[in-house]
Amino acid sequence: MTRFVFITGGVVSSLGKGIAAASLGALLQARGYKVRIRKLDPYLNVDPGTMSPYQHGEVFVTDDGAEADLDLGHYERFTGVHATRGDSHTSGRIYAEVIAKERRGDYLGGTVQVIPHITDAIKEAATADTDGLDFVLVEVGGTVGDIESLPFLEALRQLNNELGPQNSLFMHLTLVPYIPSAGELKTKPTQHSVKELLGLGIQPQILLCRCDRPIPENERRKIALFCNVRPESVIPALDASSIYAVPLQYHQEGLDREVLRHFGLSIYGEPDLSNWKRIVHRLEHPEGEVRIAVVGKYITLLDAYKSLAEALTHGGIQHGVQVKLDWVDSQIFETPNALERLEGVHGILVPGGFGERGAEGKIEAVRFARERKVPFLGICFGMQMAVIEAARNLVGLERASSTEFGPTEEPVVGLLTEWLRGNEREKRSAEGDLGGTMRLGAYPAQLVEGSLVRHVYGQAEISERHRHRYEVNIGYRERLEAAGLRFSGLSPDGLLPEIVEYPDHPWFIGVQYHPELKSKPFQPHPLFAGFVGAAVKQARLV
């Protein structure tokens, strides 16, 4: 039978529940168990797709087209298990589904209530499609005490009773702060957090205690005594040099052993953590350094580019170098002489984004990379700006632009209203809901023989994840290619440009999709491995 681990957090947010869940999943995998991780988010948005990056950070996209919390990216990177739409549920989605059932008459005229209808829907979401799994880890967003979280916690309390202690476990992540003026760690925040859980009928069996220094043995015993857990189940979660060191730290502190002990499973032998040790060794002992400028528009909240930053780190792991990221607000390049900021960088990356703000600065950064022969990677919006830059400065179409910015005489980038997904035709409308105007999820692309991108991937056809509304206009292909910009990847029907590159440039690739979403520390995405490799050559390290 599948065993469930419910992961909650207390005291403050951003303690790292997602990394904790991902790390435990990695440890259980290393012991030979089949694992899946899910996220329950309390906010009322149906998904984060229409939320500002400043509000929510990055939107992670799954193969089946779900827009989800960035923690699903951590789950995939740590376990290698591809997330699906069923692994991300918000309050908004749960309520929408229940209300839709009520409108259809599925409840036969009964009064629809939080208990049992909402809680039953949450339990169904947590337990759906779990056949063949040894463990399902369910992370609850927010913190204990938030009014928004109450239906989720009540649902998991009920589910815990239904499954029984032999098949379920509560793990609570909490804060043990150090007070400099007192010169000691304080356990009261953890005690009060657990007390909140107890008041909801939930007794956690394992406590993950986030702190910036080791917890003395007497403090661990104190936490165990007042929180009603075994001292061995109080696991220090110390600050780590890298998120990829966290599984090793948790194993050293005994987290996986305590989980197995709770479920009555064998704890003999050691998990195979050789891959994680290799990754951490490369991160801690780089053979050089490259500097990459990321020219974006959301740089005041770096969580907006979480998967991007991790994918660049993975490229560095592949080549044994440290990748230092220079986050640059694209708007600065709309002022004179600002391009000096890019002098000396070994690579330039222009990521995705929405809206006109900062677009002209991104175009200038593209031009700098093209003219100065600096390795370049443009992602989604970044590819579109690369095409517009070529249209303006190589083809001579001074008014080349995107219809995303308003009416234009030269719509080099525009809103496509229909396309093929497999054998089915999908449609969208400019007047539709924002979430409905996206091309979302995995789509195939065919790579041109002899192209750089074909060499990078080592195969003729790929599948990558998309999240965008606007497409490069294939009608401009002939003029752009005559000017030197090669369309090296297209949709199978040949209508949607997926990849562009310059054959006469050391390394210049723009892609319409988001390759960062599929990169993993033990399997770097080919584009990021290739881009960092080109930056290494630019830095003359090889």
Short mmCIF file of N, CA, C and O in Angstrom, two decimals, residues 395-452:
data_model
loop_
_atom_site.label_atom_id
_atom_site.label_comp_id
_atom_site.label_asym_id
_atom_site.label_seq_id
_atom_site.Cartn_x
_atom_site.Cartn_y
_atom_site.Cartn_z
N VAL A 395 17.74 43.12 -41.67
CA VAL A 395 16.82 43.16 -42.81
C VAL A 395 16.47 44.60 -43.17
O VAL A 395 16.15 44.91 -44.33
N GLY A 396 16.53 45.50 -42.19
CA GLY A 396 16.21 46.90 -42.45
C GLY A 396 14.76 47.26 -42.19
O GLY A 396 14.30 48.33 -42.63
N LEU A 397 14.03 46.43 -41.47
CA LEU A 397 12.63 46.72 -41.13
C LEU A 397 12.62 47.51 -39.82
O LEU A 397 12.47 46.95 -38.73
N GLU A 398 12.75 48.82 -39.90
CA GLU A 398 12.89 49.64 -38.71
C GLU A 398 11.69 49.57 -37.79
O GLU A 398 11.81 49.78 -36.59
N ARG A 399 10.51 49.29 -38.35
CA ARG A 399 9.29 49.24 -37.54
C ARG A 399 8.94 47.82 -37.08
O ARG A 399 7.85 47.58 -36.58
N ALA A 400 9.86 46.90 -37.27
CA ALA A 400 9.60 45.53 -36.82
C ALA A 400 9.30 45.50 -35.33
O ALA A 400 10.00 46.13 -34.53
N SER A 401 8.26 44.78 -34.96
CA SER A 401 7.86 44.74 -33.55
C SER A 401 6.98 43.53 -33.31
O SER A 401 6.83 42.65 -34.17
N SER A 402 6.37 43.50 -32.12
CA SER A 402 5.44 42.45 -31.74
C SER A 402 4.07 43.05 -31.50
O SER A 402 3.95 44.15 -30.94
N THR A 403 3.03 42.35 -31.92
CA THR A 403 1.67 42.84 -31.67
C THR A 403 1.34 42.81 -30.19
O THR A 403 0.33 43.39 -29.77
N GLU A 404 2.18 42.18 -29.39
CA GLU A 404 2.01 42.23 -27.94
C GLU A 404 2.14 43.66 -27.44
O GLU A 404 1.55 44.03 -26.41
N PHE A 405 2.90 44.48 -28.17
CA PHE A 405 3.13 45.86 -27.76
C PHE A 405 2.12 46.83 -28.38
O PHE A 405 2.19 48.03 -28.13
N GLY A 406 1.24 46.34 -29.21
CA GLY A 406 0.26 47.19 -29.88
C GLY A 406 0.33 47.01 -31.39
O GLY A 406 1.17 46.25 -31.91
N PRO A 407 -0.54 47.69 -32.14
CA PRO A 407 -0.54 47.58 -33.61
C PRO A 407 0.81 47.96 -34.19
O PRO A 407 1.48 48.88 -33.71
N THR A 408 1.23 47.21 -35.23
CA THR A 408 2.52 47.48 -35.85
C THR A 408 2.45 47.19 -37.35
O THR A 408 1.72 46.29 -37.78
N GLU A 409 3.20 47.95 -38.12
CA GLU A 409 3.24 47.74 -39.57
C GLU A 409 4.01 46.47 -39.94
O GLU A 409 3.78 45.90 -41.01
N GLU A 410 4.91 46.06 -39.08
CA GLU A 410 5.73 44.87 -39.35
C GLU A 410 5.60 43.90 -38.18
O GLU A 410 6.44 43.87 -37.28
N PRO A 411 4.54 43.09 -38.17
CA PRO A 411 4.32 42.17 -37.05
C PRO A 411 5.21 40.93 -37.13
O PRO A 411 4.76 39.84 -37.46
N VAL A 412 6.47 41.11 -36.85
CA VAL A 412 7.42 40.00 -36.88
C VAL A 412 7.05 38.95 -35.84
O VAL A 412 7.28 37.76 -36.01
N VAL A 413 6.44 39.41 -34.74
CA VAL A 413 5.92 38.52 -33.71
C VAL A 413 4.45 38.85 -33.51
O VAL A 413 4.08 40.03 -33.42
N GLY A 414 3.59 37.83 -33.48
CA GLY A 414 2.17 38.09 -33.34
C GLY A 414 1.44 36.96 -32.65
O GLY A 414 2.01 35.91 -32.34
N LEU A 415 0.15 37.19 -32.40
CA LEU A 415 -0.69 36.21 -31.72
C LEU A 415 -1.22 35.22 -32.74
O LEU A 415 -1.95 35.58 -33.66
N LEU A 416 -0.84 33.95 -32.59
CA LEU A 416 -1.35 32.90 -33.46
C LEU A 416 -2.62 32.35 -32.83
O LEU A 416 -2.66 32.10 -31.62
N THR A 417 -3.67 32.17 -33.62
CA THR A 417 -4.97 31.80 -33.05
C THR A 417 -5.25 30.31 -33.09
O THR A 417 -6.18 29.84 -32.43
N GLU A 418 -4.47 29.54 -33.83
CA GLU A 418 -4.68 28.09 -33.81
C GLU A 418 -3.40 27.38 -34.23
O GLU A 418 -2.57 27.92 -34.95
N TRP A 419 -3.26 26.13 -33.77
CA TRP A 419 -2.08 25.34 -34.06
C TRP A 419 -2.42 23.88 -33.82
O TRP A 419 -3.47 23.54 -33.26
N LEU A 420 -1.52 23.01 -34.23
CA LEU A 420 -1.74 21.58 -34.06
C LEU A 420 -1.01 21.08 -32.83
O LEU A 420 0.12 21.47 -32.55
N ARG A 421 -1.70 20.21 -32.08
CA ARG A 421 -1.07 19.47 -30.98
C ARG A 421 -1.31 18.00 -31.27
O ARG A 421 -2.41 17.50 -31.09
N GLY A 422 -0.29 17.34 -31.79
CA GLY A 422 -0.49 15.98 -32.27
C GLY A 422 -1.39 16.02 -33.49
O GLY A 422 -1.11 16.69 -34.48
N ASN A 423 -2.51 15.30 -33.43
CA ASN A 423 -3.46 15.29 -34.53
C ASN A 423 -4.66 16.21 -34.29
O ASN A 423 -5.61 16.21 -35.06
N GLU A 424 -4.63 16.96 -33.18
CA GLU A 424 -5.75 17.81 -32.84
C GLU A 424 -5.40 19.28 -33.04
O GLU A 424 -4.27 19.71 -32.79
N ARG A 425 -6.39 20.06 -33.48
CA ARG A 425 -6.20 21.49 -33.68
C ARG A 425 -6.66 22.24 -32.43
O ARG A 425 -7.77 22.04 -31.96
N GLU A 426 -5.78 23.07 -31.88
CA GLU A 426 -6.12 23.89 -30.72
C GLU A 426 -6.30 25.33 -31.16
O GLU A 426 -5.61 25.80 -32.07
N LYS A 427 -7.24 26.04 -30.50
CA LYS A 427 -7.53 27.42 -30.87
C LYS A 427 -7.48 28.31 -29.65
O LYS A 427 -7.68 27.88 -28.53
N ARG A 428 -7.24 29.60 -29.90
CA ARG A 428 -7.30 30.59 -28.83
C ARG A 428 -7.78 31.91 -29.43
O ARG A 428 -7.77 32.11 -30.64
N SER A 429 -8.19 32.80 -28.53
CA SER A 429 -8.70 34.09 -28.95
C SER A 429 -8.04 35.18 -28.13
O SER A 429 -7.78 35.01 -26.94
N ALA A 430 -7.79 36.31 -28.75
CA ALA A 430 -7.19 37.44 -28.03
C ALA A 430 -8.09 37.93 -26.93
O ALA A 430 -7.64 38.54 -25.95
N GLU A 431 -9.39 37.66 -27.04
CA GLU A 431 -10.35 38.11 -26.03
C GLU A 431 -10.56 37.08 -24.92
O GLU A 431 -11.34 37.30 -24.00
N GLY A 432 -9.92 35.93 -25.01
CA GLY A 432 -10.14 34.88 -24.02
C GLY A 432 -9.48 35.19 -22.69
O GLY A 432 -8.72 36.14 -22.55
N ASP A 433 -9.79 34.36 -21.68
CA ASP A 433 -9.12 34.49 -20.39
C ASP A 433 -7.61 34.37 -20.60
O ASP A 433 -7.15 33.63 -21.47
N LEU A 434 -6.86 35.07 -19.76
CA LEU A 434 -5.41 35.07 -19.93
C LEU A 434 -4.85 33.65 -19.94
O LEU A 434 -3.99 33.31 -20.73
N GLY A 435 -5.32 32.82 -19.00
CA GLY A 435 -4.81 31.46 -18.95
C GLY A 435 -5.16 30.65 -20.17
O GLY A 435 -4.51 29.66 -20.49
N GLY A 436 -6.22 31.06 -20.91
CA GLY A 436 -6.64 30.31 -22.07
C GLY A 436 -5.97 30.72 -23.36
O GLY A 436 -6.20 30.11 -24.40
N THR A 437 -5.16 31.78 -23.34
CA THR A 437 -4.52 32.25 -24.56
C THR A 437 -3.08 31.74 -24.68
O THR A 437 -2.36 32.14 -25.59
N MET A 438 -2.68 30.89 -23.80
CA MET A 438 -1.31 30.38 -23.80
C MET A 438 -1.18 29.10 -24.63
O MET A 438 -2.10 28.30 -24.71
N ARG A 439 0.00 28.94 -25.21
CA ARG A 439 0.39 27.61 -25.71
C ARG A 439 1.21 27.00 -24.58
O ARG A 439 2.34 27.43 -24.30
N LEU A 440 0.63 26.01 -23.92
CA LEU A 440 1.19 25.46 -22.69
C LEU A 440 1.56 23.99 -22.83
O LEU A 440 0.87 23.23 -23.50
N GLY A 441 2.64 23.61 -22.16
CA GLY A 441 3.00 22.21 -22.08
C GLY A 441 3.97 21.78 -23.16
O GLY A 441 4.58 22.59 -23.87
N ALA A 442 4.12 20.47 -23.29
CA ALA A 442 5.13 19.90 -24.19
C ALA A 442 4.64 19.86 -25.62
O ALA A 442 3.52 19.41 -25.90
N TYR A 443 5.49 20.33 -26.55
CA TYR A 443 5.23 20.26 -27.98
C TYR A 443 6.51 19.79 -28.67
O TYR A 443 7.62 20.13 -28.24
N PRO A 444 6.37 19.05 -29.76
CA PRO A 444 7.57 18.59 -30.48
C PRO A 444 8.13 19.65 -31.41
O PRO A 444 7.42 20.58 -31.82
N ALA A 445 9.38 19.50 -31.75
CA ALA A 445 10.03 20.35 -32.75
C ALA A 445 11.00 19.50 -33.54
O ALA A 445 11.61 18.57 -33.01
N GLN A 446 11.14 19.82 -34.83
CA GLN A 446 12.07 19.11 -35.69
C GLN A 446 13.28 20.02 -35.96
O GLN A 446 13.12 21.19 -36.29
N LEU A 447 14.46 19.46 -35.82
CA LEU A 447 15.70 20.23 -35.92
C LEU A 447 16.34 20.05 -37.29
O LEU A 447 16.39 18.95 -37.84
N VAL A 448 16.84 21.15 -37.83
CA VAL A 448 17.41 21.17 -39.18
C VAL A 448 18.77 20.48 -39.19
O VAL A 448 19.63 20.73 -38.31
N GLU A 449 18.96 19.61 -40.17
CA GLU A 449 20.23 18.91 -40.33
C GLU A 449 21.37 19.91 -40.49
O GLU A 449 21.26 20.90 -41.22
N GLY A 450 22.47 19.68 -39.76
CA GLY A 450 23.65 20.52 -39.87
C GLY A 450 23.63 21.77 -39.00
O GLY A 450 24.59 22.53 -39.00
N SER A 451 22.55 21.98 -38.26
CA SER A 451 22.45 23.17 -37.42
C SER A 451 23.20 22.96 -36.10
O SER A 451 23.47 21.82 -35.68
N LEU A 452 23.51 24.07 -35.44
CA LEU A 452 24.15 24.00 -34.13
C LEU A 452 23.25 23.30 -33.12
O LEU A 452 23.71 22.46 -32.34
#
